[in-house]
Short mmCIF file of C-alpha atoms in Angstrom, two decimals:
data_model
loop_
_atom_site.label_atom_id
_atom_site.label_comp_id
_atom_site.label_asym_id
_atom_site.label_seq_id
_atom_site.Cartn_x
_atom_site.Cartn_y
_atom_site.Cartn_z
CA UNK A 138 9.38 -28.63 -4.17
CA UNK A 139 8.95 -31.64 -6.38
CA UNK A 140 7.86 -31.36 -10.34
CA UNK A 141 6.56 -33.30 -12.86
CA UNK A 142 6.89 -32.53 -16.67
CA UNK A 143 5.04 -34.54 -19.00
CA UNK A 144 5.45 -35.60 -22.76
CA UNK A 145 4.05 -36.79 -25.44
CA UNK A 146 4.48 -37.39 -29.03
CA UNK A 147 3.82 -39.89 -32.44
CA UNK A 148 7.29 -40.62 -32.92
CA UNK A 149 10.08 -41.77 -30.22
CA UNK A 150 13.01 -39.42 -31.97
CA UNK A 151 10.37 -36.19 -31.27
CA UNK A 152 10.06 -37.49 -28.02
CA UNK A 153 13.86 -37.29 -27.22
CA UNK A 154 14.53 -33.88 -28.60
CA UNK A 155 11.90 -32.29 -26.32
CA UNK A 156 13.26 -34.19 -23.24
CA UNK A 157 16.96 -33.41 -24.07
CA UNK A 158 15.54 -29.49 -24.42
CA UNK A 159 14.13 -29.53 -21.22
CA UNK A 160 17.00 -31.69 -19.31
CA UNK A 161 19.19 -28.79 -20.72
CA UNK A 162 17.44 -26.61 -18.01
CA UNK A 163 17.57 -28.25 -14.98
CA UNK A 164 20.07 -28.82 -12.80
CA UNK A 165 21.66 -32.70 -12.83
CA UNK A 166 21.03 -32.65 -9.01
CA UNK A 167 17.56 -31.65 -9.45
CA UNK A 168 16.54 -34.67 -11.46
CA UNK A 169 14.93 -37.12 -9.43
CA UNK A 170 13.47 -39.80 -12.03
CA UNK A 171 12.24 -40.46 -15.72
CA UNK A 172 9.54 -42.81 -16.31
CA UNK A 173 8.68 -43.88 -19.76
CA UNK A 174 5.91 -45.38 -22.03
CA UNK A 175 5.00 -46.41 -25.00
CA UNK A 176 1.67 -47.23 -26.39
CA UNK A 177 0.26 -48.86 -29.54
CA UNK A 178 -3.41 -48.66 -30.91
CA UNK A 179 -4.64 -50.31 -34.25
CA UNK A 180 -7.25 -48.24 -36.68
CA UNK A 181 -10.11 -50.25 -37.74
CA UNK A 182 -10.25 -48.92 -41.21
CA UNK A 183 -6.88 -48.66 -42.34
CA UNK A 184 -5.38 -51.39 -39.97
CA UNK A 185 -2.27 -48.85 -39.32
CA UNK A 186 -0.88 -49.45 -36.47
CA UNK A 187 -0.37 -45.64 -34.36
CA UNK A 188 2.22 -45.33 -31.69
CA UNK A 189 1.97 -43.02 -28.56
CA UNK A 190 5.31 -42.79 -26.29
CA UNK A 191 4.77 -40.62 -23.48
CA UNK A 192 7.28 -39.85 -20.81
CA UNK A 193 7.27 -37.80 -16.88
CA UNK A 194 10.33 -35.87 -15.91
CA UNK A 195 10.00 -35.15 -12.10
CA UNK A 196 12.39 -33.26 -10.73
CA UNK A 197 13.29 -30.31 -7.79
CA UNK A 198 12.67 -27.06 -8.63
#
């Protein structure tokens, strides 16, 4: 049966670690593809910018 396991965090090195953690479970041959994002919104008030990167992990379980 195919999976997906989603992500998403503030900061891209967060991001990582979780994937890594959860790529540590599955078997290589049940990875079937890793898509990736990464999106940027401005505040108004403060003008900071805020980053989102998200990624999907599908896989075979």
């Amino acid at each position: 049966m195919i999976q997906v396991k989603l992500f998403d965090r503030e900061h891209e090195k967060d991001l990582e670690k979780e994937m890594n953690r959860f790529l540590k479970g599955i078997d290589d041959q049940s990875l079937v593809d890793i898509k990736y994002n990464v999106a940027a919104m401005t505040e108004e008030e403060e003008e900071e910018q805020i980053y989102c990167f998200s990624a999907m992990i599908i896989y075979r379980s």
